[in-house]
Amino acid sequence: VGASGAGKTTLIKLLVRFYDATSGRILVDGIDVRELAQRDLRRRVSTVLQDVALFTGSVSENIALGREDLDEDAVRRAAEAVQAASFIDALPKGFETDVRERGSNFSAGQRQLLSFARALAHGGEILVLDEATSSIDRQTEQQVQRAIHVLMENRTFVAIAHRLSTIQDMDRIHVLEGGQMVESGSHEELLARGGVYAGLYRLQYQAESPEVLGGLPVRQF
């Protein structure tokens, strides 16, 4: 987490080698990512972005992304696991329904669930979410959150989030500020510290009931 421009997305781009680090290094299982073939690295890392990339074709084809080893059953199982199957089955042709350019015939939440089904079907060991819930409403977010917990099972899970509610149960939260990591810990530890994370939390929830923020130590900004 961190303010815009803190360097969150840069880290993700370095992880998947959209570009390489000029100093320092990123390790996956102890191996510098620059020593891995890009094809192998990107098979291990599934990325879900805020702007979901859907293409013209069927819903099933968008989930399978042309992989011949993903049959209809595998595609359905992935959709069911992330709670996307119910809305897909309600479509005129179900999984064979055509997707318009950039998925314009689906809501933001539906597009996100399709991207989760795609990530699950492809089985990457590392799952990265970059602001994946920032463009959906609160009601849809609850459904998406349940899908995220399915995706987290048996994976290394990295999430960049504007909504702090989406990352509160992470094992460790890293707080970036000005390109540097300034805090690291669990949600409870960072709140108790009363630093940058606690300040972000207070700003985000200041409009909610006093019980949410009562007794929270927060550094003044």
mmCIF file of C-alpha atoms in Angstrom:
data_model
loop_
_atom_site.group_PDB
_atom_site.id
_atom_site.type_symbol
_atom_site.label_atom_id
_atom_site.label_comp_id
_atom_site.label_asym_id
_atom_site.label_seq_id
_atom_site.Cartn_x
_atom_site.Cartn_y
_atom_site.Cartn_z
ATOM 1 C CA VAL A 1 0.000 0.000 0.000
ATOM 2 C CA GLY A 2 0.988 3.644 -0.370
ATOM 3 C CA ALA A 3 0.083 6.886 -2.044
ATOM 4 C CA SER A 4 0.044 7.249 -5.832
ATOM 5 C CA GLY A 5 3.596 7.350 -7.165
ATOM 6 C CA ALA A 6 5.082 5.498 -4.193
ATOM 7 C CA GLY A 7 6.395 2.699 -6.432
ATOM 8 C CA LYS A 8 3.842 -0.079 -5.938
ATOM 9 C CA THR A 9 3.166 -0.902 -9.588
ATOM 10 C CA THR A 10 6.861 -0.512 -10.423
ATOM 11 C CA LEU A 11 7.629 -3.462 -8.164
ATOM 12 C CA ILE A 12 5.093 -5.624 -9.994
ATOM 13 C CA LYS A 13 6.512 -4.664 -13.393
ATOM 14 C CA LEU A 14 9.958 -5.645 -12.167
ATOM 15 C CA LEU A 15 8.646 -8.960 -10.832
ATOM 16 C CA VAL A 16 7.178 -10.008 -14.183
ATOM 17 C CA ARG A 17 10.081 -8.422 -16.103
ATOM 18 C CA PHE A 18 8.234 -5.785 -18.060
ATOM 19 C CA TYR A 19 11.599 -4.186 -17.468
ATOM 20 C CA ASP A 20 14.676 -5.236 -15.497
ATOM 21 C CA ALA A 21 16.109 -3.700 -12.349
ATOM 22 C CA THR A 22 19.268 -1.638 -12.851
ATOM 23 C CA SER A 23 20.239 -2.137 -9.217
ATOM 24 C CA GLY A 24 19.120 -4.593 -6.586
ATOM 25 C CA ARG A 25 17.311 -7.772 -7.514
ATOM 26 C CA ILE A 26 14.008 -9.653 -7.177
ATOM 27 C CA LEU A 27 14.164 -13.309 -6.236
ATOM 28 C CA VAL A 28 11.586 -16.039 -6.820
ATOM 29 C CA ASP A 29 12.417 -19.125 -4.756
ATOM 30 C CA GLY A 30 15.941 -17.762 -4.391
ATOM 31 C CA ILE A 31 16.474 -17.248 -8.123
ATOM 32 C CA ASP A 32 16.986 -13.801 -9.662
ATOM 33 C CA VAL A 33 14.086 -13.266 -12.077
ATOM 34 C CA ARG A 34 16.581 -12.037 -14.691
ATOM 35 C CA GLU A 35 17.995 -15.574 -14.802
ATOM 36 C CA LEU A 36 14.610 -17.072 -15.678
ATOM 37 C CA ALA A 37 13.246 -17.233 -19.217
ATOM 38 C CA GLN A 38 10.387 -14.733 -19.515
ATOM 39 C CA ARG A 39 8.058 -17.458 -20.779
ATOM 40 C CA ASP A 40 8.762 -19.628 -17.711
ATOM 41 C CA LEU A 41 8.494 -16.694 -15.303
ATOM 42 C CA ARG A 42 5.169 -15.526 -16.688
ATOM 43 C CA ARG A 43 3.750 -19.040 -16.489
ATOM 44 C CA ARG A 44 4.528 -18.962 -12.771
ATOM 45 C CA VAL A 45 3.053 -15.501 -12.176
ATOM 46 C CA SER A 46 -0.624 -14.737 -12.831
ATOM 47 C CA THR A 47 -1.438 -11.025 -12.862
ATOM 48 C CA VAL A 48 -4.878 -9.459 -12.452
ATOM 49 C CA LEU A 49 -4.985 -5.757 -13.247
ATOM 50 C CA GLN A 50 -7.523 -3.025 -12.587
ATOM 51 C CA ASP A 51 -8.160 -2.692 -16.327
ATOM 52 C CA VAL A 52 -9.135 -6.241 -17.307
ATOM 53 C CA ALA A 53 -8.046 -7.257 -20.798
ATOM 54 C CA LEU A 54 -10.919 -9.141 -22.450
ATOM 55 C CA PHE A 55 -11.010 -9.792 -26.188
ATOM 56 C CA THR A 56 -13.626 -10.639 -28.777
ATOM 57 C CA GLY A 57 -14.588 -14.303 -28.653
ATOM 58 C CA SER A 58 -16.558 -16.445 -26.251
ATOM 59 C CA VAL A 59 -16.492 -16.247 -22.464
ATOM 60 C CA SER A 60 -14.905 -19.701 -22.419
ATOM 61 C CA GLU A 61 -12.154 -18.598 -24.810
ATOM 62 C CA ASN A 62 -11.435 -15.553 -22.665
ATOM 63 C CA ILE A 63 -10.919 -17.747 -19.618
ATOM 64 C CA ALA A 64 -8.853 -20.418 -21.413
ATOM 65 C CA LEU A 65 -6.790 -17.918 -23.454
ATOM 66 C CA GLY A 66 -6.308 -20.444 -26.216
ATOM 67 C CA ARG A 67 -4.736 -23.154 -24.065
ATOM 68 C CA GLU A 68 -5.758 -26.490 -25.569
ATOM 69 C CA ASP A 69 -5.163 -28.334 -22.296
ATOM 70 C CA LEU A 70 -7.986 -26.377 -20.612
ATOM 71 C CA ASP A 71 -11.169 -28.188 -21.592
ATOM 72 C CA GLU A 72 -14.759 -27.103 -20.879
ATOM 73 C CA ASP A 73 -14.793 -28.816 -17.495
ATOM 74 C CA ALA A 74 -11.611 -27.078 -16.371
ATOM 75 C CA VAL A 75 -12.964 -23.691 -17.471
ATOM 76 C CA ARG A 76 -16.249 -24.278 -15.625
ATOM 77 C CA ARG A 77 -14.500 -25.426 -12.449
ATOM 78 C CA ALA A 78 -12.424 -22.254 -12.420
ATOM 79 C CA ALA A 79 -15.501 -20.083 -12.960
ATOM 80 C CA GLU A 80 -17.438 -21.872 -10.236
ATOM 81 C CA ALA A 81 -14.584 -21.528 -7.752
ATOM 82 C CA VAL A 82 -14.485 -17.742 -8.078
ATOM 83 C CA GLN A 83 -18.295 -17.413 -8.145
ATOM 84 C CA ALA A 84 -18.445 -16.355 -11.787
ATOM 85 C CA ALA A 85 -20.425 -19.353 -13.076
ATOM 86 C CA SER A 86 -23.788 -18.067 -11.859
ATOM 87 C CA PHE A 87 -23.765 -14.918 -13.956
ATOM 88 C CA ILE A 88 -22.184 -16.737 -16.903
ATOM 89 C CA ASP A 89 -24.919 -19.392 -16.904
ATOM 90 C CA ALA A 90 -27.519 -16.598 -16.952
ATOM 91 C CA LEU A 91 -26.095 -15.203 -20.205
ATOM 92 C CA PRO A 92 -27.946 -15.964 -23.490
ATOM 93 C CA LYS A 93 -25.415 -18.614 -24.547
ATOM 94 C CA GLY A 94 -23.738 -19.274 -21.226
ATOM 95 C CA PHE A 95 -20.007 -19.901 -21.591
ATOM 96 C CA GLU A 96 -20.331 -19.535 -25.380
ATOM 97 C CA THR A 97 -21.710 -15.989 -25.135
ATOM 98 C CA ASP A 98 -19.727 -13.541 -27.259
ATOM 99 C CA VAL A 99 -17.585 -10.957 -25.484
ATOM 100 C CA ARG A 100 -17.577 -7.539 -27.094
ATOM 101 C CA GLU A 101 -14.383 -5.569 -27.516
ATOM 102 C CA ARG A 102 -12.756 -4.953 -24.101
ATOM 103 C CA GLY A 103 -15.696 -6.706 -22.453
ATOM 104 C CA SER A 104 -18.035 -3.746 -22.873
ATOM 105 C CA ASN A 105 -21.117 -5.975 -22.460
ATOM 106 C CA PHE A 106 -20.106 -6.858 -18.880
ATOM 107 C CA SER A 107 -20.000 -4.820 -15.689
ATOM 108 C CA ALA A 108 -16.700 -3.974 -14.001
ATOM 109 C CA GLY A 109 -17.350 -6.629 -11.353
ATOM 110 C CA GLN A 110 -18.170 -9.296 -13.950
ATOM 111 C CA ARG A 111 -15.015 -8.492 -15.921
ATOM 112 C CA GLN A 112 -12.984 -8.810 -12.741
ATOM 113 C CA LEU A 113 -14.527 -12.195 -11.884
ATOM 114 C CA LEU A 114 -13.710 -13.412 -15.407
ATOM 115 C CA SER A 115 -10.112 -12.326 -14.909
ATOM 116 C CA PHE A 116 -10.003 -14.256 -11.612
ATOM 117 C CA ALA A 117 -11.359 -17.368 -13.338
ATOM 118 C CA ARG A 118 -8.651 -16.980 -15.965
ATOM 119 C CA ALA A 119 -5.939 -16.636 -13.307
ATOM 120 C CA LEU A 120 -7.186 -19.708 -11.434
ATOM 121 C CA ALA A 121 -7.477 -21.790 -14.601
ATOM 122 C CA HIS A 122 -3.891 -21.032 -15.551
ATOM 123 C CA GLY A 123 -2.612 -22.069 -12.130
ATOM 124 C CA GLY A 124 0.286 -19.666 -11.536
ATOM 125 C CA GLU A 125 2.180 -20.240 -8.297
ATOM 126 C CA ILE A 126 2.328 -16.487 -7.661
ATOM 127 C CA LEU A 127 -0.781 -14.365 -8.004
ATOM 128 C CA VAL A 128 -0.519 -10.589 -8.300
ATOM 129 C CA LEU A 129 -3.494 -8.233 -7.970
ATOM 130 C CA ASP A 130 -2.843 -4.615 -8.940
ATOM 131 C CA GLU A 131 -5.736 -2.428 -7.705
ATOM 132 C CA ALA A 132 -8.090 -5.173 -8.847
ATOM 133 C CA THR A 133 -11.056 -3.992 -6.754
ATOM 134 C CA SER A 134 -10.713 -0.218 -7.040
ATOM 135 C CA SER A 135 -13.266 0.229 -9.843
ATOM 136 C CA ILE A 136 -16.121 -1.863 -8.418
ATOM 137 C CA ASP A 137 -18.866 -0.973 -5.961
ATOM 138 C CA ARG A 138 -18.927 -2.105 -2.334
ATOM 139 C CA GLN A 139 -21.604 -4.770 -2.877
ATOM 140 C CA THR A 140 -19.712 -6.358 -5.756
ATOM 141 C CA GLU A 141 -16.498 -6.087 -3.738
ATOM 142 C CA GLN A 142 -17.844 -8.572 -1.188
ATOM 143 C CA GLN A 143 -18.377 -11.150 -3.934
ATOM 144 C CA VAL A 144 -14.950 -10.403 -5.389
ATOM 145 C CA GLN A 145 -13.365 -10.745 -1.933
ATOM 146 C CA ARG A 146 -14.764 -14.263 -1.611
ATOM 147 C CA ALA A 147 -13.296 -15.085 -5.022
ATOM 148 C CA ILE A 148 -9.926 -13.667 -3.978
ATOM 149 C CA HIS A 149 -9.776 -15.975 -0.962
ATOM 150 C CA VAL A 150 -10.258 -18.949 -3.295
ATOM 151 C CA LEU A 151 -7.379 -17.709 -5.441
ATOM 152 C CA MET A 152 -5.122 -17.263 -2.399
ATOM 153 C CA GLU A 153 -5.159 -20.953 -1.464
ATOM 154 C CA ASN A 154 -1.740 -22.615 -1.874
ATOM 155 C CA ARG A 155 -0.269 -19.585 -3.624
ATOM 156 C CA THR A 156 2.060 -16.722 -2.924
ATOM 157 C CA PHE A 157 -0.324 -13.785 -3.117
ATOM 158 C CA VAL A 158 0.762 -10.191 -3.742
ATOM 159 C CA ALA A 159 -1.851 -7.431 -3.733
ATOM 160 C CA ILE A 160 -1.595 -3.721 -4.434
ATOM 161 C CA ALA A 161 -4.675 -2.118 -2.979
ATOM 162 C CA HIS A 162 -6.208 1.299 -2.542
ATOM 163 C CA ARG A 163 -9.033 -0.088 -0.421
ATOM 164 C CA LEU A 164 -7.351 -1.225 2.779
ATOM 165 C CA SER A 165 -10.299 -3.529 3.522
ATOM 166 C CA THR A 166 -9.027 -5.840 0.778
ATOM 167 C CA ILE A 167 -5.636 -6.489 2.392
ATOM 168 C CA GLN A 168 -6.312 -6.493 6.140
ATOM 169 C CA ASP A 169 -5.924 -10.270 6.467
ATOM 170 C CA MET A 170 -2.626 -10.452 4.590
ATOM 171 C CA ASP A 171 0.305 -12.095 6.416
ATOM 172 C CA ARG A 172 2.419 -8.978 5.906
ATOM 173 C CA ILE A 173 1.669 -5.479 4.650
ATOM 174 C CA HIS A 174 4.436 -3.315 3.204
ATOM 175 C CA VAL A 175 3.944 0.459 3.177
ATOM 176 C CA LEU A 176 5.730 2.433 0.449
ATOM 177 C CA GLU A 177 6.424 6.147 0.534
ATOM 178 C CA GLY A 178 8.591 8.016 -1.978
ATOM 179 C CA GLY A 179 9.949 4.800 -3.485
ATOM 180 C CA GLN A 180 11.010 3.408 -0.101
ATOM 181 C CA MET A 181 9.486 0.806 2.191
ATOM 182 C CA VAL A 182 8.792 2.746 5.397
ATOM 183 C CA GLU A 183 6.715 0.218 7.353
ATOM 184 C CA SER A 184 6.074 -3.503 7.347
ATOM 185 C CA GLY A 185 3.905 -5.729 9.523
ATOM 186 C CA SER A 186 0.440 -7.158 10.003
ATOM 187 C CA HIS A 187 -2.673 -4.970 9.921
ATOM 188 C CA GLU A 188 -2.918 -4.969 13.720
ATOM 189 C CA GLU A 189 0.794 -4.232 14.195
ATOM 190 C CA LEU A 190 0.733 -1.295 11.811
ATOM 191 C CA LEU A 191 -2.380 0.203 13.376
ATOM 192 C CA ALA A 192 -0.820 -0.033 16.832
ATOM 193 C CA ARG A 193 2.331 1.687 15.544
ATOM 194 C CA GLY A 194 0.323 4.789 14.632
ATOM 195 C CA GLY A 195 2.448 5.628 11.596
ATOM 196 C CA VAL A 196 1.864 5.978 7.871
ATOM 197 C CA TYR A 197 -0.424 2.948 7.516
ATOM 198 C CA ALA A 198 -2.561 4.019 10.468
ATOM 199 C CA GLY A 199 -2.852 7.452 8.890
ATOM 200 C CA LEU A 200 -3.994 5.965 5.580
ATOM 201 C CA TYR A 201 -6.500 3.798 7.442
ATOM 202 C CA ARG A 202 -7.897 6.766 9.345
ATOM 203 C CA LEU A 203 -8.278 8.879 6.199
ATOM 204 C CA GLN A 204 -10.106 6.065 4.421
ATOM 205 C CA TYR A 205 -12.527 5.317 7.237
ATOM 206 C CA GLN A 206 -13.009 8.774 8.773
ATOM 207 C CA ALA A 207 -16.520 8.962 7.337
ATOM 208 C CA GLU A 208 -17.564 5.700 9.008
ATOM 209 C CA SER A 209 -18.857 5.119 12.531
ATOM 210 C CA PRO A 210 -16.700 6.133 15.506
ATOM 211 C CA GLU A 211 -16.367 2.472 16.541
ATOM 212 C CA VAL A 212 -14.176 1.844 13.487
ATOM 213 C CA LEU A 213 -11.594 4.419 14.559
ATOM 214 C CA GLY A 214 -12.152 4.641 18.281
ATOM 215 C CA GLY A 215 -8.910 4.579 20.250
ATOM 216 C CA LEU A 216 -6.726 4.331 17.130
ATOM 217 C CA PRO A 217 -3.323 6.009 17.579
ATOM 218 C CA VAL A 218 -2.517 7.972 14.447
ATOM 219 C CA ARG A 219 0.416 10.160 13.564
ATOM 220 C CA GLN A 220 -0.652 13.655 12.558
ATOM 221 C CA PHE A 221 -0.041 14.646 8.913
#
